[in-house]
C-alpha atoms as a printed R data frame, in Angstrom:
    type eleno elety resid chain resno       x       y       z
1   ATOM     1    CA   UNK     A     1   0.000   0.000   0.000
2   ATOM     2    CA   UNK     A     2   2.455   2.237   0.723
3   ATOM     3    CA   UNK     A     3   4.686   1.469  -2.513
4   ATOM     4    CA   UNK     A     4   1.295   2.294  -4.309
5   ATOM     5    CA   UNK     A     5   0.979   5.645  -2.406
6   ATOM     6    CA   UNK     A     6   4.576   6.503  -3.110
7   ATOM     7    CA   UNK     A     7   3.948   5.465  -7.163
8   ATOM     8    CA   UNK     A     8   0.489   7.767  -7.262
9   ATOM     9    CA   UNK     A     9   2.410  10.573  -5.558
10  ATOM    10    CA   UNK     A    10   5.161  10.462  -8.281
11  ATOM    11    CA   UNK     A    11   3.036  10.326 -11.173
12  ATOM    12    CA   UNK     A    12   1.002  13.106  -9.853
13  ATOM    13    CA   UNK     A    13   4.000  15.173  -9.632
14  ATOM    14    CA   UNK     A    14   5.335  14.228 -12.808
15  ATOM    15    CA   UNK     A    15   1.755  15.496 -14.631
16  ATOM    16    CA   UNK     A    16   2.405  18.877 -12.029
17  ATOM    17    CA   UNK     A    17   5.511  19.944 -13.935
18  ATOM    18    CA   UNK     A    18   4.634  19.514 -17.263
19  ATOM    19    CA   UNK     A    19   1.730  21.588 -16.970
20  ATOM    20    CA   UNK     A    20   4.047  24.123 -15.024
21  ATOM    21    CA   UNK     A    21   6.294  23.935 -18.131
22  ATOM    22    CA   UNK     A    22   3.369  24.401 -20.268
23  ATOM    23    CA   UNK     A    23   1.936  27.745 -18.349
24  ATOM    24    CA   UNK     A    24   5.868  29.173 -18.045
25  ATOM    25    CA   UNK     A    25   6.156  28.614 -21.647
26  ATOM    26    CA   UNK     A    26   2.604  30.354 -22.495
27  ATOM    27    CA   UNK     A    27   3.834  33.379 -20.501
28  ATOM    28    CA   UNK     A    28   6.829  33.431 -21.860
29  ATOM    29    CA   UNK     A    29   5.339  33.716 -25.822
30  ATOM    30    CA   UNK     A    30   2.811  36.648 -23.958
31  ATOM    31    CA   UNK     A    31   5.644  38.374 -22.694
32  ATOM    32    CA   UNK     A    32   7.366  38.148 -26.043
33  ATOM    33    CA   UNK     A    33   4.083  39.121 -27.445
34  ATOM    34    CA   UNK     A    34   3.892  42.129 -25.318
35  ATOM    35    CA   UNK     A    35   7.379  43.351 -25.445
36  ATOM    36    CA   UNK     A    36   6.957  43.097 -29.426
37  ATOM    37    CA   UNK     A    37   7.931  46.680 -30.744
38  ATOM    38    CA   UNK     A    38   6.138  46.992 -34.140
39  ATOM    39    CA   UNK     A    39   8.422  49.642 -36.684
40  ATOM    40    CA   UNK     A    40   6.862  52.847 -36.640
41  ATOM    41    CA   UNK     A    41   5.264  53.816 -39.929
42  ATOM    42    CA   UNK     A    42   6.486  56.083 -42.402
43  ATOM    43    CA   UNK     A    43   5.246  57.216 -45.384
44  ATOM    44    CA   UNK     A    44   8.097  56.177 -47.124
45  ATOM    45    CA   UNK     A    45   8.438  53.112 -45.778
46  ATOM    46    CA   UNK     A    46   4.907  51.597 -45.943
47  ATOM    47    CA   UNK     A    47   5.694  48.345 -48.182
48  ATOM    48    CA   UNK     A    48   9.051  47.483 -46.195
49  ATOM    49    CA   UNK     A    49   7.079  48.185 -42.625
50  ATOM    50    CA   UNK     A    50   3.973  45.880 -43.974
51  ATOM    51    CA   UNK     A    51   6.873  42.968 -45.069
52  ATOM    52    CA   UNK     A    52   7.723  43.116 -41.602
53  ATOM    53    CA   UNK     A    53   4.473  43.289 -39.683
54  ATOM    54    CA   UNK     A    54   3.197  40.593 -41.954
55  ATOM    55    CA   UNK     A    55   6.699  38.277 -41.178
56  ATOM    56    CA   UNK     A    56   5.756  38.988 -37.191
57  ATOM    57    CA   UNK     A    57   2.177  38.316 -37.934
58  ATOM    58    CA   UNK     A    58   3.338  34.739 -39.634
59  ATOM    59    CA   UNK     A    59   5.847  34.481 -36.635
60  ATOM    60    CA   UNK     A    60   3.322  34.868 -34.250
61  ATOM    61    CA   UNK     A    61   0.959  32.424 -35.810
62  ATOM    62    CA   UNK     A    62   3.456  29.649 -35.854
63  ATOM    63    CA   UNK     A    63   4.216  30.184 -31.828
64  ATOM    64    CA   UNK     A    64   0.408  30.044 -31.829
65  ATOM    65    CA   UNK     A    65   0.420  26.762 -33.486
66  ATOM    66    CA   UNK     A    66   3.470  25.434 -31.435
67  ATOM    67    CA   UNK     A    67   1.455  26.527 -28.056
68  ATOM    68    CA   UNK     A    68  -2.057  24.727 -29.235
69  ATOM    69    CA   UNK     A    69  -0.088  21.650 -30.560
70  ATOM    70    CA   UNK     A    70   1.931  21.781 -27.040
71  ATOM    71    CA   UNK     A    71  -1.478  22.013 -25.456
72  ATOM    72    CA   UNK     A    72  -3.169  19.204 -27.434
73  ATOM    73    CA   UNK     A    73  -0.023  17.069 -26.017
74  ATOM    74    CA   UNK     A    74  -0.861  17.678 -22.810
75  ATOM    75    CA   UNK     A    75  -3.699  15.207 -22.898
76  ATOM    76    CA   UNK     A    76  -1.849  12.346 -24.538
77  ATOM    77    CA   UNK     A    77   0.864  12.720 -21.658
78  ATOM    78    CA   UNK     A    78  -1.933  12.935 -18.839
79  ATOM    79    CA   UNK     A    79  -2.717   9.827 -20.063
80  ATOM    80    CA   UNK     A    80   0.195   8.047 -20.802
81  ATOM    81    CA   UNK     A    81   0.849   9.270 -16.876
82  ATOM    82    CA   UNK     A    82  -2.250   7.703 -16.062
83  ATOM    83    CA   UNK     A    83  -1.607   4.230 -18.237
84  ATOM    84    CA   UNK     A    84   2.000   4.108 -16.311
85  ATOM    85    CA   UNK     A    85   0.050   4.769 -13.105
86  ATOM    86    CA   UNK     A    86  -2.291   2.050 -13.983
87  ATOM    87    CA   UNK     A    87   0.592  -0.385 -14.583
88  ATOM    88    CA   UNK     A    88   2.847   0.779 -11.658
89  ATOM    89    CA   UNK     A    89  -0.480  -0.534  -9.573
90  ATOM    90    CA   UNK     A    90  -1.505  -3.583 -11.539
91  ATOM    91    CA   UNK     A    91   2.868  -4.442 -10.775
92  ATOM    92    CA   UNK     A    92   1.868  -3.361  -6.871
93  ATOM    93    CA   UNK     A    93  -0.845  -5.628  -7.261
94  ATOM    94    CA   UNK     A    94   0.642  -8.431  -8.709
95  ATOM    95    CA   UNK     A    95   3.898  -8.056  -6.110
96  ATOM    96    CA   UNK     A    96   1.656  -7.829  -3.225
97  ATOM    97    CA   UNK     A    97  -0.621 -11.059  -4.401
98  ATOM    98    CA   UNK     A    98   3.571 -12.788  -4.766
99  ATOM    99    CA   UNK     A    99   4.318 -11.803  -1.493
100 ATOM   100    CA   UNK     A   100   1.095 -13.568  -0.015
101 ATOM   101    CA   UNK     A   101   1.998 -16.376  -1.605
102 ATOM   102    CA   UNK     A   102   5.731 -16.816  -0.192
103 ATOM   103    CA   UNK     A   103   4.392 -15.677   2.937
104 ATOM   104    CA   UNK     A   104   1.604 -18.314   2.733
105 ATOM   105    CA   UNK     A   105   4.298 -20.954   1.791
106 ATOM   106    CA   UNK     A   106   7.026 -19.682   4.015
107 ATOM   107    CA   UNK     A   107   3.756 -20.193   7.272
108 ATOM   108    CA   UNK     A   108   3.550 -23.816   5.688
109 ATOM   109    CA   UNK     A   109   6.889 -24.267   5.928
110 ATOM   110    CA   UNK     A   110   6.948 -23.306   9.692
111 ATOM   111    CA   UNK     A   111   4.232 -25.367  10.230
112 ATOM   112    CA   UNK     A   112   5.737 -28.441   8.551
113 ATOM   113    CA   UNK     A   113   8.893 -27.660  10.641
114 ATOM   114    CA   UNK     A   114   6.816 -27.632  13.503
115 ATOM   115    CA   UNK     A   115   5.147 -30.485  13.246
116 ATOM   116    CA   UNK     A   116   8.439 -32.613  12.753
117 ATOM   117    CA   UNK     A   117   9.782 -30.791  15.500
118 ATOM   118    CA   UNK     A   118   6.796 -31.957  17.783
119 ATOM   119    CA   UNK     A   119   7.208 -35.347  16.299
120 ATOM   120    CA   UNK     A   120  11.080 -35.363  16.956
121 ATOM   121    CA   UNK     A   121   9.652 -34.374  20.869
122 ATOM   122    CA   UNK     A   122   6.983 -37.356  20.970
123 ATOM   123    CA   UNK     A   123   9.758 -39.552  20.095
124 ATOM   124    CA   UNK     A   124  11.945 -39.171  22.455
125 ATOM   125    CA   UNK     A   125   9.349 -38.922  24.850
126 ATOM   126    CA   UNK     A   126   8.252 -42.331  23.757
127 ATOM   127    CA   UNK     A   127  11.682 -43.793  23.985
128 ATOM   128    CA   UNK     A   128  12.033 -42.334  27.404
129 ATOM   129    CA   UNK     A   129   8.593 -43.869  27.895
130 ATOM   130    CA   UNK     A   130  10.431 -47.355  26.458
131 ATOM   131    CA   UNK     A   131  13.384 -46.865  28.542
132 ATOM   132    CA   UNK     A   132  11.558 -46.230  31.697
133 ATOM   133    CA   UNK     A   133   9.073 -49.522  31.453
134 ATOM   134    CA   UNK     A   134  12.113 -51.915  30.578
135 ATOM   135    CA   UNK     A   135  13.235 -50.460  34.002
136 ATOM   136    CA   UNK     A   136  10.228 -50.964  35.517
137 ATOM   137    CA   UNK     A   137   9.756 -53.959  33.944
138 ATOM   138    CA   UNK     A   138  13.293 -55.429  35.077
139 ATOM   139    CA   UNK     A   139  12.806 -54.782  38.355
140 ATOM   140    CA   UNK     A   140   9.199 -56.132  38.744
141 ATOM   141    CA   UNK     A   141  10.623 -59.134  36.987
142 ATOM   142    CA   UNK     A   142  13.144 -59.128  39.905
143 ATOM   143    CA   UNK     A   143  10.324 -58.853  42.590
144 ATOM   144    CA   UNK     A   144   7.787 -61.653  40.706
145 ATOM   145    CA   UNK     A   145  11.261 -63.894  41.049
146 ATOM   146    CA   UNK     A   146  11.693 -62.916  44.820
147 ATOM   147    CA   UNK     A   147   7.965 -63.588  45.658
148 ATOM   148    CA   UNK     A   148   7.959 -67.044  43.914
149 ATOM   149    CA   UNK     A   149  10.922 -67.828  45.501
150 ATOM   150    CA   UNK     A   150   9.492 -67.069  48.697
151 ATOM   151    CA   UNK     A   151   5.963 -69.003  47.931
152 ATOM   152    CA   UNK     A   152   7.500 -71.940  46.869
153 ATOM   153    CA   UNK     A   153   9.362 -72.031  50.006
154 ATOM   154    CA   UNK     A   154   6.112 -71.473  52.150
155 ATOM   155    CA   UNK     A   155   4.507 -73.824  49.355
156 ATOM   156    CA   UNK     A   156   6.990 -76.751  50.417
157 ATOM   157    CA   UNK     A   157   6.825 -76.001  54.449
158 ATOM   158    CA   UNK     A   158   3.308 -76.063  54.276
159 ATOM   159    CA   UNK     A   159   3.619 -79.215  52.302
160 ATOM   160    CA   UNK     A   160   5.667 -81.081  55.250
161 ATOM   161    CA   UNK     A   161   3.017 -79.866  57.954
162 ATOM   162    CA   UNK     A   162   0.264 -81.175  55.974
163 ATOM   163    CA   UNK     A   163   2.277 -84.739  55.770
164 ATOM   164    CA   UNK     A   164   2.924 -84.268  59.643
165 ATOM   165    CA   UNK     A   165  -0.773 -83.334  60.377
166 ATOM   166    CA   UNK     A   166  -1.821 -86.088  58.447
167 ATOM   167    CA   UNK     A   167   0.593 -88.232  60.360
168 ATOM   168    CA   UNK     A   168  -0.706 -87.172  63.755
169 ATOM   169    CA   UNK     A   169  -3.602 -88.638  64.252
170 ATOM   170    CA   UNK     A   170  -2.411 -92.004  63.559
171 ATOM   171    CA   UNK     A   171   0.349 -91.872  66.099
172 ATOM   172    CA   UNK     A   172  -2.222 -90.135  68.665
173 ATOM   173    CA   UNK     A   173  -4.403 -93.046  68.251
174 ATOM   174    CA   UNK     A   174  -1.362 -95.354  68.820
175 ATOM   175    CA   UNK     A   175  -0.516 -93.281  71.827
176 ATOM   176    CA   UNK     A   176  -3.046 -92.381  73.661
177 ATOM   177    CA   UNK     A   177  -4.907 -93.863  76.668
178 ATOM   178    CA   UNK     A   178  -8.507 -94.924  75.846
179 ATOM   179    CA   UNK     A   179  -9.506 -92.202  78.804
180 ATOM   180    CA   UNK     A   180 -12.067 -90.224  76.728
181 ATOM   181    CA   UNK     A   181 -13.548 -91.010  73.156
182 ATOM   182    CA   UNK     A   182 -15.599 -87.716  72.766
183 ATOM   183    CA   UNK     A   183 -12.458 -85.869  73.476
184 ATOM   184    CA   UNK     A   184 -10.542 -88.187  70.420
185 ATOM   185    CA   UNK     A   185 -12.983 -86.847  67.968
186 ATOM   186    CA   UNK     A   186 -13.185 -83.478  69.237
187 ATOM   187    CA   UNK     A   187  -9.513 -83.400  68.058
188 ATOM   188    CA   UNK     A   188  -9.537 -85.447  64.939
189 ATOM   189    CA   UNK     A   189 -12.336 -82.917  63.991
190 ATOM   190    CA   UNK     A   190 -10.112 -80.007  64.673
191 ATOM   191    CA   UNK     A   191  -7.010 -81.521  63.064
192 ATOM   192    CA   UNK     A   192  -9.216 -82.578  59.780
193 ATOM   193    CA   UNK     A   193 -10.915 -78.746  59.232
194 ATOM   194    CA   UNK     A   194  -7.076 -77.538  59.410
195 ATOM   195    CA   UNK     A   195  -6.019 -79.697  57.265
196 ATOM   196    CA   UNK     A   196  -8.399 -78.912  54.864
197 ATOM   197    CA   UNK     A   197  -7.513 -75.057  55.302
198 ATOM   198    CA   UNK     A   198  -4.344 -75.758  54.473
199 ATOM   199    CA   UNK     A   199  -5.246 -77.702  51.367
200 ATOM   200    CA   UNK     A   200  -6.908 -75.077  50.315
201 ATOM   201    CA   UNK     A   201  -4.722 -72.439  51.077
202 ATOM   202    CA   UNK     A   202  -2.026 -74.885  49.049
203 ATOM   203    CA   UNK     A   203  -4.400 -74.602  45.746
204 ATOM   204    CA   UNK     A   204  -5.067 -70.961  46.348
205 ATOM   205    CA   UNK     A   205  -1.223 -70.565  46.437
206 ATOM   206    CA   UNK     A   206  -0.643 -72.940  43.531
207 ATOM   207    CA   UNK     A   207  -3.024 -70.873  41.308
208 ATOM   208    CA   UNK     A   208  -1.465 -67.337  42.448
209 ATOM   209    CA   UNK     A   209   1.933 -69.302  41.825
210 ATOM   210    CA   UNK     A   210   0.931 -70.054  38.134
211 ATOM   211    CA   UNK     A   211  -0.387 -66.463  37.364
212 ATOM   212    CA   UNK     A   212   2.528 -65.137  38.478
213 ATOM   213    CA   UNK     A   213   4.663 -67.356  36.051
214 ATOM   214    CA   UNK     A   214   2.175 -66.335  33.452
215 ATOM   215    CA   UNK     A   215   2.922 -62.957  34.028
216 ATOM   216    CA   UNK     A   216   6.592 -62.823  34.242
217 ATOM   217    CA   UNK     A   217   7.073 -64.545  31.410
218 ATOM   218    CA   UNK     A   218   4.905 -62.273  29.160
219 ATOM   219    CA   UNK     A   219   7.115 -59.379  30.806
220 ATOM   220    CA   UNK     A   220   9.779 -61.402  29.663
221 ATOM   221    CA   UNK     A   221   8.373 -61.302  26.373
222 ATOM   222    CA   UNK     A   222   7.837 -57.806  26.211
223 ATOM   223    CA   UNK     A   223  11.141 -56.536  27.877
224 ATOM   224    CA   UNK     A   224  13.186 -58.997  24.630
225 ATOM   225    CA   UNK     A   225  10.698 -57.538  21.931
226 ATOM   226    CA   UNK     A   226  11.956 -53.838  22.982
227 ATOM   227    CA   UNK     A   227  15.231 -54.543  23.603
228 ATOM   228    CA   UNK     A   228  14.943 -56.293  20.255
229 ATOM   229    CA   UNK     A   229  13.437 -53.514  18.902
230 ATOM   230    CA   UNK     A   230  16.125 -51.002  20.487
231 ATOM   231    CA   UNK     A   231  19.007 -52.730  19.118
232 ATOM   232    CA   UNK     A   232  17.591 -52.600  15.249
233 ATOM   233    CA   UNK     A   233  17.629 -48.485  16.093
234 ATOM   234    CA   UNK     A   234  20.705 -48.332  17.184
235 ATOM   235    CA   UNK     A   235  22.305 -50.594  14.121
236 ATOM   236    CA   UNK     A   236  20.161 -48.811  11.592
237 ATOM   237    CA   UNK     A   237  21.278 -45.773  13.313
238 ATOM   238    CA   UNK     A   238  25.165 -46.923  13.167
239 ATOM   239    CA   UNK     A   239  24.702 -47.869   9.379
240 ATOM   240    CA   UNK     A   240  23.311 -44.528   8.303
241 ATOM   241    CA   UNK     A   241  26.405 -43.219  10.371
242 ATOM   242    CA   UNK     A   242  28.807 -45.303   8.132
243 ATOM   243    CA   UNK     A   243  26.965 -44.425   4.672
244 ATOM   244    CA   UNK     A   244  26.837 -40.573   5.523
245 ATOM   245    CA   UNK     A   245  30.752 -40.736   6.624
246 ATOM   246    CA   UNK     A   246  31.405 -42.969   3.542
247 ATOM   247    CA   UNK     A   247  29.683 -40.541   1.318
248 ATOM   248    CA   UNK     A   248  31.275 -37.337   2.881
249 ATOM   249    CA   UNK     A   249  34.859 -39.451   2.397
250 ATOM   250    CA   UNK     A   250  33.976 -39.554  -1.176
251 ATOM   251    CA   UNK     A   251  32.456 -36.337  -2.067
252 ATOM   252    CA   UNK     A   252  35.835 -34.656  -0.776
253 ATOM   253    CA   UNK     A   253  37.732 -37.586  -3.114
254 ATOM   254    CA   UNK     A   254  35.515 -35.758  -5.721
255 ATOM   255    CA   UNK     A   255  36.481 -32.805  -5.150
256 ATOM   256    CA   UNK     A   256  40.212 -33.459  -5.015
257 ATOM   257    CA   UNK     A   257  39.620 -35.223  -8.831
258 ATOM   258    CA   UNK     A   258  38.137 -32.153  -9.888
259 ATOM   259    CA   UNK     A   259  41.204 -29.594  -8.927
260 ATOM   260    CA   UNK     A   260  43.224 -32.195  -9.884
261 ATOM   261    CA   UNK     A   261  41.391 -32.561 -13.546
262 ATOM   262    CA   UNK     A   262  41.201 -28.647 -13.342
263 ATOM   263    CA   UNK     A   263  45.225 -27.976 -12.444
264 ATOM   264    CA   UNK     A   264  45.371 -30.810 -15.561
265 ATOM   265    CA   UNK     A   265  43.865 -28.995 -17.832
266 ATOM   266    CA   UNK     A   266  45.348 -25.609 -17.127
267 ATOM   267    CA   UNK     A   267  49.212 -27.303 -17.670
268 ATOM   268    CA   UNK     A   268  47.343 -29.083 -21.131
269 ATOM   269    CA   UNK     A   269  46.532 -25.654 -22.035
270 ATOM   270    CA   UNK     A   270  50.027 -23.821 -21.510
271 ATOM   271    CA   UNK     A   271  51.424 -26.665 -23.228
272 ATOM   272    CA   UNK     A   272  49.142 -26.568 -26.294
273 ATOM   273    CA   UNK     A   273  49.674 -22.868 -26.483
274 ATOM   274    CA   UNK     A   274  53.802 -23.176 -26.516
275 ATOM   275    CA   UNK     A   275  53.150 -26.538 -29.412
276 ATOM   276    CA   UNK     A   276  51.084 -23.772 -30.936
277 ATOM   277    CA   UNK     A   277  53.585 -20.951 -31.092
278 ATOM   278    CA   UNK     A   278  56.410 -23.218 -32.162
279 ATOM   279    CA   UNK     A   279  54.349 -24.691 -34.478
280 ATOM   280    CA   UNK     A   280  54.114 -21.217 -35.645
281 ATOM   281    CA   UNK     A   281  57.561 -20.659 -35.783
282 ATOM   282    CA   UNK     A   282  58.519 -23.978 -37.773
283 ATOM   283    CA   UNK     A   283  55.070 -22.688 -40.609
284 ATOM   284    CA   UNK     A   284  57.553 -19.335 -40.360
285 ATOM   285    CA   UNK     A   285  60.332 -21.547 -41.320
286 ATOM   286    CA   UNK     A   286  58.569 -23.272 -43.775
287 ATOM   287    CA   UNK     A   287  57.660 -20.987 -45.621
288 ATOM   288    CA   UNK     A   288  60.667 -19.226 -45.785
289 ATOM   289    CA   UNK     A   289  62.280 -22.479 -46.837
290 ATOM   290    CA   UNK     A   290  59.948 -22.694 -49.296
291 ATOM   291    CA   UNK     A   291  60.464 -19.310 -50.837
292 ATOM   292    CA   UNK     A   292  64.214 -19.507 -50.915
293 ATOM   293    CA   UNK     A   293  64.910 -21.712 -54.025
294 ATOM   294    CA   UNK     A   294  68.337 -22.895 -53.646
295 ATOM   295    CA   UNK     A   295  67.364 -24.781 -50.543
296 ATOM   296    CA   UNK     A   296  67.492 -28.427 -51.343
297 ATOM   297    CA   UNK     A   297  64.827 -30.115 -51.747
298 ATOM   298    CA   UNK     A   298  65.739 -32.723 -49.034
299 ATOM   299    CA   UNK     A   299  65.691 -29.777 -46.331
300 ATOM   300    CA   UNK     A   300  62.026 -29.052 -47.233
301 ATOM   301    CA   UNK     A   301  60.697 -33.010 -46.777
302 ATOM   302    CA   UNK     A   302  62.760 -32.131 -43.399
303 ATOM   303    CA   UNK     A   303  60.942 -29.262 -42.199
304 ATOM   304    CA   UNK     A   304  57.910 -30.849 -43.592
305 ATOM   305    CA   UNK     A   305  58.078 -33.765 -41.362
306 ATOM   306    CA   UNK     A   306  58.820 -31.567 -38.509
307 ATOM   307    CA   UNK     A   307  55.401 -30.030 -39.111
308 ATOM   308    CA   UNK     A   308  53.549 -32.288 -39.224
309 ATOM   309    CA   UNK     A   309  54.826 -34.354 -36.109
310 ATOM   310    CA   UNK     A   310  53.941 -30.876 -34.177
311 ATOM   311    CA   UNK     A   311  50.922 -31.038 -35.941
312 ATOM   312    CA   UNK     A   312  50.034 -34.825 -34.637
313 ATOM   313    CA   UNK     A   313  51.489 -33.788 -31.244
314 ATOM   314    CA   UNK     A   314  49.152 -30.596 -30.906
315 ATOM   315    CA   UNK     A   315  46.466 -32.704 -31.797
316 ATOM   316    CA   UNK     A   316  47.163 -35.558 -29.466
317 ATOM   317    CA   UNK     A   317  46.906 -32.548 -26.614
318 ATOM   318    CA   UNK     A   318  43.332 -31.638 -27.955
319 ATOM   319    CA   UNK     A   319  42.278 -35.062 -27.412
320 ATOM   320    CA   UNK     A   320  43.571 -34.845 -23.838
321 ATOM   321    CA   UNK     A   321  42.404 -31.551 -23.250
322 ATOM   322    CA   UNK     A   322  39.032 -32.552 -24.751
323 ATOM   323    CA   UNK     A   323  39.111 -35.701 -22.716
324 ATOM   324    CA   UNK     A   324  39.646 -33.908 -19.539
325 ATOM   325    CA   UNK     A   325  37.024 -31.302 -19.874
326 ATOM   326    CA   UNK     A   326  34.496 -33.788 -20.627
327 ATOM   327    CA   UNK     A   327  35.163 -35.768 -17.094
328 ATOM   328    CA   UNK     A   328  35.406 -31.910 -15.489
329 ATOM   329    CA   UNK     A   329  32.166 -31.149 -17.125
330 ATOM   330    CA   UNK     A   330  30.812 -34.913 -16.038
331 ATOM   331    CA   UNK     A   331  31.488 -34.248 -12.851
332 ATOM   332    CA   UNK     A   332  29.724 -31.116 -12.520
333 ATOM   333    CA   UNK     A   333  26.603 -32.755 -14.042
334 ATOM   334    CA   UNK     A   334  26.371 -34.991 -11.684
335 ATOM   335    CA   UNK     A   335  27.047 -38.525 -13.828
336 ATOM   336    CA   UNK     A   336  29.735 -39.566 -11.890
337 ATOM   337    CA   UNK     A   337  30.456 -43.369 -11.417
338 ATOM   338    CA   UNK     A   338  29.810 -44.672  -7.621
339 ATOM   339    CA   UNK     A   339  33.535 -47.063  -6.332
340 ATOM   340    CA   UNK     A   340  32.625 -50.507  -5.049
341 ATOM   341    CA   UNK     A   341  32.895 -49.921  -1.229
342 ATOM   342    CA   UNK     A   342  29.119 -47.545  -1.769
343 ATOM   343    CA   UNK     A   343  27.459 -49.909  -3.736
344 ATOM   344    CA   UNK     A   344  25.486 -51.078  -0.830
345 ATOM   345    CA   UNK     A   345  24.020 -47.772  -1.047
346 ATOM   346    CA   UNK     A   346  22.591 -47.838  -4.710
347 ATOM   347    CA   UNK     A   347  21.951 -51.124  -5.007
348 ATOM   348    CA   UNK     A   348  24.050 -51.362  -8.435
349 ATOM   349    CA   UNK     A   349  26.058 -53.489 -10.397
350 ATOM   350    CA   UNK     A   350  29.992 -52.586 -10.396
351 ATOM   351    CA   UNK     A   351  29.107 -48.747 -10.966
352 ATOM   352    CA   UNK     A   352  26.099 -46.822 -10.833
353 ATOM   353    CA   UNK     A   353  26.321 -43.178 -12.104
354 ATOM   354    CA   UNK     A   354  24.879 -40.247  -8.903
């Protein structure tokens, strides 16, 4: 908006001076109008003074002309001010709509690189998560292995007073005095309803016993799937390590081929251009031979076959040189040729171009 205020204001201004132009130069033909001294007229110079007036008269005319035609112009610039104004907006307009745009893209951007951001957050807060319940899981695993050790041990103790309860009453029997049989019973009742508490308790404990086995070995389970699952990270992780390190080793290998090429091609060129000057020299010395006649003929076959073995050598140089800038300008493209230690990479054959 403000561009477009700045643009209006210019135009404006522009239209403001060439009407100012236009009304100085309109005063100006007045005042040369009014400070216009006609000849004063004599009888005997009627004819001459009427030349005259009529030559002002003509002058005058033409300034009029000039004025209206510079007047009539005034228009046509007004509105080629106004078609400039017009496109200095619809530019405005079309910058302001591009700027909306990038701004647009540059908010989805953000918003891309926030949402990777939050999803770089969530997962380390997951593998914290990870990390914390294969602690937790560890150590309950340690506890469940503590507590079964302990119930098997009550399991078995219990076990051996059962056997000795169940021994009792057969060496009470044995035992006792035949003083009172209601009082016999009494205790064989007894004995029997805590023996079958303990029985019972004994299943209960075998049940709890079997859960618990259940259960540690699903936490088992679960603490060998993440671990699993943490190792494949951290060897994925180590292998993308090795490929970017073996791709940053060869990049700079690259790049050392390239200066190398480069530095090559530089010495091809000084070379070809000292083969070219004395190649130039011996065509001098040719052709000198050549218009000398009483050099023999034997001399020129000579300097002939010098020639042309500078010519062959200058040419073997092109090749080079041409052979060199087409690797340099390879290289630059791109269509390169992978070594064999990155072929894990690409998945090629021997070579695969980049």
């Amino acid at each position: 908006m403000l561009l477009q205020t700045v643009c209006t204001f210019q135009v404006c201004e522009t239209v403001v001076l060439l009407l100012g132009a236009l009304v100085l130069s309109l005063l100006l033909w007045t005042a040369n109008v009014a400070d216009t001294s006609i000849p004063t007229l004599q009888p005997e110079n009627v004819p001459q003074t009427g030349a005259v007036v009529a030559t002002r008269v003509d002058d005058l005319q033409n300034q009029d002309e000039a004025a209206l035609d510079e007047v009539q112009h005034v228009p046509g610039t007004l509105s080629a001010a106004q078609a400039e104004l017009r496109a200095k907006d619809h530019l405005i307009a079309s910058l302001s709509e591009e700027r909306n745009v990038y701004q647009s893209l540059c908010s989805g951007l953000e918003v891309k690189v926030g949402k990777k951001e939050g999803e770089i957050v969530k997962s380390m807060a997951k593998l914290a998560r990870l990390n914390a319940q294969v602690s937790s899981l560890t150590r309950k695993n340690g506890e469940y292995k503590a507590d079964l050790a302990t119930m098997r041990e009550v399991t078995q103790s219990q076990g051996e007073m059962i056997q000795k309860l169940k021994a009792g009453p057969r060496g009470f029997s044995e035992n006792a005095d035949s003083s009172s049989s209601s009082s016999r019973e009494k205790d064989q009742e007894h004995q029997a309803d805590r023996i079958r508490s303990l029985l019972e308790r004994n299943m209960h404990l075998e049940t709890l016993l079997s859960s618990l086995q259940g259960m540690l070995a699903q936490r088992d389970a679960t603490i060998d799937h993440i671990n699993d699952r943490r190792a494949e990270q951290e060897a994925q992780f180590l292998t993308l390590s090795q490929d970017h390190e073996k791709l940053r080793q060869f990049c700079t290998s690259l790049q050392e081929t390239i200066a190398e090429d480069e530095e090559a091609m530089a010495r091809l060129r000084i070379a070809i251009a000292k083969e070219r000057v004395a190649a130039e020299e011996w065509k001098t010395l040719f052709n000198l031979s050549r218009a000398q006649p009483h050099i023999h003929g034997a001399a020129n076959i000579s300097t002939v076959g010098i020639f042309e073995a500078q010519n062959r050598k200058i040419a073997e140089l092109q090749d080079k040189l041409s052979e060199c800038h087409m690797q340099l300008v390879a290289s630059h493209n791109g269509t390169i040729f992978m070594p064999r230690e990155l072929l894990p990479l690409n998945g090629g054959s021997d070579s695969a171009p980049i």
